[in-house]
Amino acid sequence: MHLYIGNKNLSSWSMRVWLVCTAFDLPFEEVLVRFSTPDQAENTFAQTMQSLHSNGKVPALVHDDHVIWDSLAICEYLAELFPAKHLWPEDRMLRARARCISAEMHSSFTSLRNHCPMNITANLAQQGQVLWSSYSDLRQDVARIEQIWAERPQPEGFLCGHFSIADAFYAPVVSRLISYQFAVHPSSQQYMHTMLAHPAVRLWIQGARAEIVA
Ligand SMILES: N[C@@H](CCC(=O)N[C@@H](CS)C(=O)NCC(=O)O)C(=O)O
């Protein structure tokens, strides 16, 4: 099973799936395809990804000669492939909640996504201040995310019990809140702390830092 991902520092959609594969110790090989920069004569990222699939984006999972190319679809595929790993919560109601909040992350929060691209290693506090005071829809997105986090079953725990696909979907937000230094409630800070202590999250962040040094 090969998982194609973009730069760890930048690719929020890749981060989600990689975290799931790593946190649940799934048998996969990572294929890092760096995003091309405007000064490159050829868009090697687009060439590589489009040769794999016409969607041309990361993440993409290649398994048994099939390509699955959307982060939520990949996670659902993995959950079916490894049922004993319980990538979704075992409890039906928690599982339904995990699916709801993952779908909400997948389809919403466009203001946060558009104004605040993930950049794990950057300190974007200054931009954060300007963005925060300029965009009410950005403040609304963060407020809704904090509401979702506050509804987790245990204050010191993950969103739906043990670490699940839902947490992986919100991991890039944890990174954004840190980079842009948006002030959040103590309960949200506690969730961010829990996430940052997770071994898979730590490994991804280490990888992002290593990319910048390299
Ligand atoms: N809905 C897709 C979105 C994937 C996506 O937008 N990936 C970005 C990187 S994080 C990408 O590949 N961008 C390159 C491009 O658009 O050419 C998913 O969930 O996987």
mmCIF file with all atom_site columns, N, CA and C and ligand atoms in Angstrom, residues 10-14 16 35 45 56-59 69-72 106, ligand 1:
data_model
loop_
_atom_site.group_PDB
_atom_site.id
_atom_site.type_symbol
_atom_site.label_atom_id
_atom_site.label_alt_id
_atom_site.label_comp_id
_atom_site.label_asym_id
_atom_site.label_entity_id
_atom_site.label_seq_id
_atom_site.pdbx_PDB_ins_code
_atom_site.Cartn_x
_atom_site.Cartn_y
_atom_site.Cartn_z
_atom_site.occupancy
_atom_site.B_iso_or_equiv
_atom_site.pdbx_formal_charge
_atom_site.auth_seq_id
_atom_site.auth_comp_id
_atom_site.auth_asym_id
_atom_site.auth_atom_id
_atom_site.pdbx_PDB_model_num
ATOM   1  N N   . LEU A 1 10  ? 3.258   21.610 4.623  1.00 0.00 ? 10  LEU A N   1
ATOM   2  C CA  . LEU A 1 10  ? 2.178   22.364 3.974  1.00 0.00 ? 10  LEU A CA  1
ATOM   3  C C   . LEU A 1 10  ? 0.894   21.580 3.706  1.00 0.00 ? 10  LEU A C   1
ATOM   4  N N   . SER A 1 11  ? 1.011   20.289 3.551  1.00 0.00 ? 11  SER A N   1
ATOM   5  C CA  . SER A 1 11  ? -0.142  19.557 3.009  1.00 0.00 ? 11  SER A CA  1
ATOM   6  C C   . SER A 1 11  ? -1.073  19.029 4.100  1.00 0.00 ? 11  SER A C   1
ATOM   7  N N   . SER A 1 12  ? -2.089  19.841 4.396  1.00 0.00 ? 12  SER A N   1
ATOM   8  C CA  . SER A 1 12  ? -3.015  19.497 5.474  1.00 0.00 ? 12  SER A CA  1
ATOM   9  C C   . SER A 1 12  ? -3.835  18.242 5.135  1.00 0.00 ? 12  SER A C   1
ATOM   10 N N   . TRP A 1 13  ? -4.198  18.094 3.858  1.00 0.00 ? 13  TRP A N   1
ATOM   11 C CA  . TRP A 1 13  ? -5.028  16.930 3.485  1.00 0.00 ? 13  TRP A CA  1
ATOM   12 C C   . TRP A 1 13  ? -4.191  15.655 3.579  1.00 0.00 ? 13  TRP A C   1
ATOM   13 N N   . SER A 1 14  ? -2.915  15.761 3.227  1.00 0.00 ? 14  SER A N   1
ATOM   14 C CA  . SER A 1 14  ? -2.046  14.574 3.346  1.00 0.00 ? 14  SER A CA  1
ATOM   15 C C   . SER A 1 14  ? -1.873  14.187 4.802  1.00 0.00 ? 14  SER A C   1
ATOM   16 N N   . ARG A 1 16  ? -3.797  14.326 7.326  1.00 0.00 ? 16  ARG A N   1
ATOM   17 C CA  . ARG A 1 16  ? -4.898  13.548 7.913  1.00 0.00 ? 16  ARG A CA  1
ATOM   18 C C   . ARG A 1 16  ? -4.700  12.048 7.700  1.00 0.00 ? 16  ARG A C   1
ATOM   19 N N   . PHE A 1 35  ? 5.560   19.693 -3.626 1.00 0.00 ? 35  PHE A N   1
ATOM   20 C CA  . PHE A 1 35  ? 4.850   20.657 -4.475 1.00 0.00 ? 35  PHE A CA  1
ATOM   21 C C   . PHE A 1 35  ? 5.880   21.414 -5.307 1.00 0.00 ? 35  PHE A C   1
ATOM   22 N N   . PHE A 1 45  ? 5.241   18.101 -9.683 1.00 0.00 ? 45  PHE A N   1
ATOM   23 C CA  . PHE A 1 45  ? 4.199   17.589 -8.781 1.00 0.00 ? 45  PHE A CA  1
ATOM   24 C C   . PHE A 1 45  ? 2.974   17.185 -9.617 1.00 0.00 ? 45  PHE A C   1
ATOM   25 N N   . GLY A 1 56  ? -5.106  14.496 -9.797 1.00 0.00 ? 56  GLY A N   1
ATOM   26 C CA  . GLY A 1 56  ? -3.807  15.184 -9.698 1.00 0.00 ? 56  GLY A CA  1
ATOM   27 C C   . GLY A 1 56  ? -3.467  15.751 -8.330 1.00 0.00 ? 56  GLY A C   1
ATOM   28 N N   . LYS A 1 57  ? -4.144  15.287 -7.271 1.00 0.00 ? 57  LYS A N   1
ATOM   29 C CA  . LYS A 1 57  ? -3.897  15.874 -5.950 1.00 0.00 ? 57  LYS A CA  1
ATOM   30 C C   . LYS A 1 57  ? -3.396  14.830 -4.957 1.00 0.00 ? 57  LYS A C   1
ATOM   31 N N   . VAL A 1 58  ? -2.819  15.339 -3.881 1.00 0.00 ? 58  VAL A N   1
ATOM   32 C CA  . VAL A 1 58  ? -2.486  14.479 -2.748 1.00 0.00 ? 58  VAL A CA  1
ATOM   33 C C   . VAL A 1 58  ? -3.509  14.753 -1.647 1.00 0.00 ? 58  VAL A C   1
ATOM   34 N N   . PRO A 1 59  ? -3.779  13.783 -0.785 1.00 0.00 ? 59  PRO A N   1
ATOM   35 C CA  . PRO A 1 59  ? -3.210  12.447 -0.762 1.00 0.00 ? 59  PRO A CA  1
ATOM   36 C C   . PRO A 1 59  ? -3.862  11.528 -1.799 1.00 0.00 ? 59  PRO A C   1
ATOM   37 N N   . TRP A 1 69  ? -8.385  8.638  -4.065 1.00 0.00 ? 69  TRP A N   1
ATOM   38 C CA  . TRP A 1 69  ? -7.749  9.952  -4.151 1.00 0.00 ? 69  TRP A CA  1
ATOM   39 C C   . TRP A 1 69  ? -8.363  11.055 -3.307 1.00 0.00 ? 69  TRP A C   1
ATOM   40 N N   . ASP A 1 70  ? -9.131  10.720 -2.331 1.00 0.00 ? 70  ASP A N   1
ATOM   41 C CA  . ASP A 1 70  ? -9.700  11.768 -1.483 1.00 0.00 ? 70  ASP A CA  1
ATOM   42 C C   . ASP A 1 70  ? -9.494  11.350 -0.029 1.00 0.00 ? 70  ASP A C   1
ATOM   43 N N   . SER A 1 71  ? -9.107  12.307 0.822  1.00 0.00 ? 71  SER A N   1
ATOM   44 C CA  . SER A 1 71  ? -8.696  11.938 2.182  1.00 0.00 ? 71  SER A CA  1
ATOM   45 C C   . SER A 1 71  ? -9.796  11.199 2.959  1.00 0.00 ? 71  SER A C   1
ATOM   46 N N   . LEU A 1 72  ? -11.044 11.655 2.817  1.00 0.00 ? 72  LEU A N   1
ATOM   47 C CA  . LEU A 1 72  ? -12.115 10.993 3.568  1.00 0.00 ? 72  LEU A CA  1
ATOM   48 C C   . LEU A 1 72  ? -12.394 9.602  2.973  1.00 0.00 ? 72  LEU A C   1
ATOM   49 N N   . HIS A 1 106 ? -14.472 18.242 6.354  1.00 0.00 ? 106 HIS A N   1
ATOM   50 C CA  . HIS A 1 106 ? -14.191 18.013 4.933  1.00 0.00 ? 106 HIS A CA  1
ATOM   51 C C   . HIS A 1 106 ? -14.894 19.041 4.053  1.00 0.00 ? 106 HIS A C   1
HETATM 52 N N1  . LIG B 2 .   ? -10.646 16.824 -1.222 1.00 0.00 ? 1   LIG B N1  1
HETATM 53 C C1  . LIG B 2 .   ? -9.288  16.446 -1.393 1.00 0.00 ? 1   LIG B C1  1
HETATM 54 C C2  . LIG B 2 .   ? -8.407  17.686 -1.440 1.00 0.00 ? 1   LIG B C2  1
HETATM 55 C C3  . LIG B 2 .   ? -6.990  17.390 -1.783 1.00 0.00 ? 1   LIG B C3  1
HETATM 56 C C4  . LIG B 2 .   ? -6.171  18.643 -2.013 1.00 0.00 ? 1   LIG B C4  1
HETATM 57 O O1  . LIG B 2 .   ? -6.694  19.748 -2.262 1.00 0.00 ? 1   LIG B O1  1
HETATM 58 N N2  . LIG B 2 .   ? -4.840  18.485 -1.981 1.00 0.00 ? 1   LIG B N2  1
HETATM 59 C C5  . LIG B 2 .   ? -3.925  19.590 -2.194 1.00 0.00 ? 1   LIG B C5  1
HETATM 60 C C6  . LIG B 2 .   ? -2.745  19.553 -1.238 1.00 0.00 ? 1   LIG B C6  1
HETATM 61 S S1  . LIG B 2 .   ? -3.088  19.656 0.463  1.00 0.00 ? 1   LIG B S1  1
HETATM 62 C C7  . LIG B 2 .   ? -3.265  19.425 -3.560 1.00 0.00 ? 1   LIG B C7  1
HETATM 63 O O2  . LIG B 2 .   ? -2.936  18.336 -3.960 1.00 0.00 ? 1   LIG B O2  1
HETATM 64 N N3  . LIG B 2 .   ? -3.028  20.549 -4.232 1.00 0.00 ? 1   LIG B N3  1
HETATM 65 C C8  . LIG B 2 .   ? -2.286  20.553 -5.442 1.00 0.00 ? 1   LIG B C8  1
HETATM 66 C C9  . LIG B 2 .   ? -3.082  21.081 -6.596 1.00 0.00 ? 1   LIG B C9  1
HETATM 67 O O3  . LIG B 2 .   ? -4.234  21.486 -6.400 1.00 0.00 ? 1   LIG B O3  1
HETATM 68 O O4  . LIG B 2 .   ? -2.527  21.063 -7.699 1.00 0.00 ? 1   LIG B O4  1
HETATM 69 C C10 . LIG B 2 .   ? -8.900  15.471 -0.274 1.00 0.00 ? 1   LIG B C10 1
HETATM 70 O O5  . LIG B 2 .   ? -9.576  15.448 0.747  1.00 0.00 ? 1   LIG B O5  1
HETATM 71 O O6  . LIG B 2 .   ? -7.960  14.689 -0.423 1.00 0.00 ? 1   LIG B O6  1
#
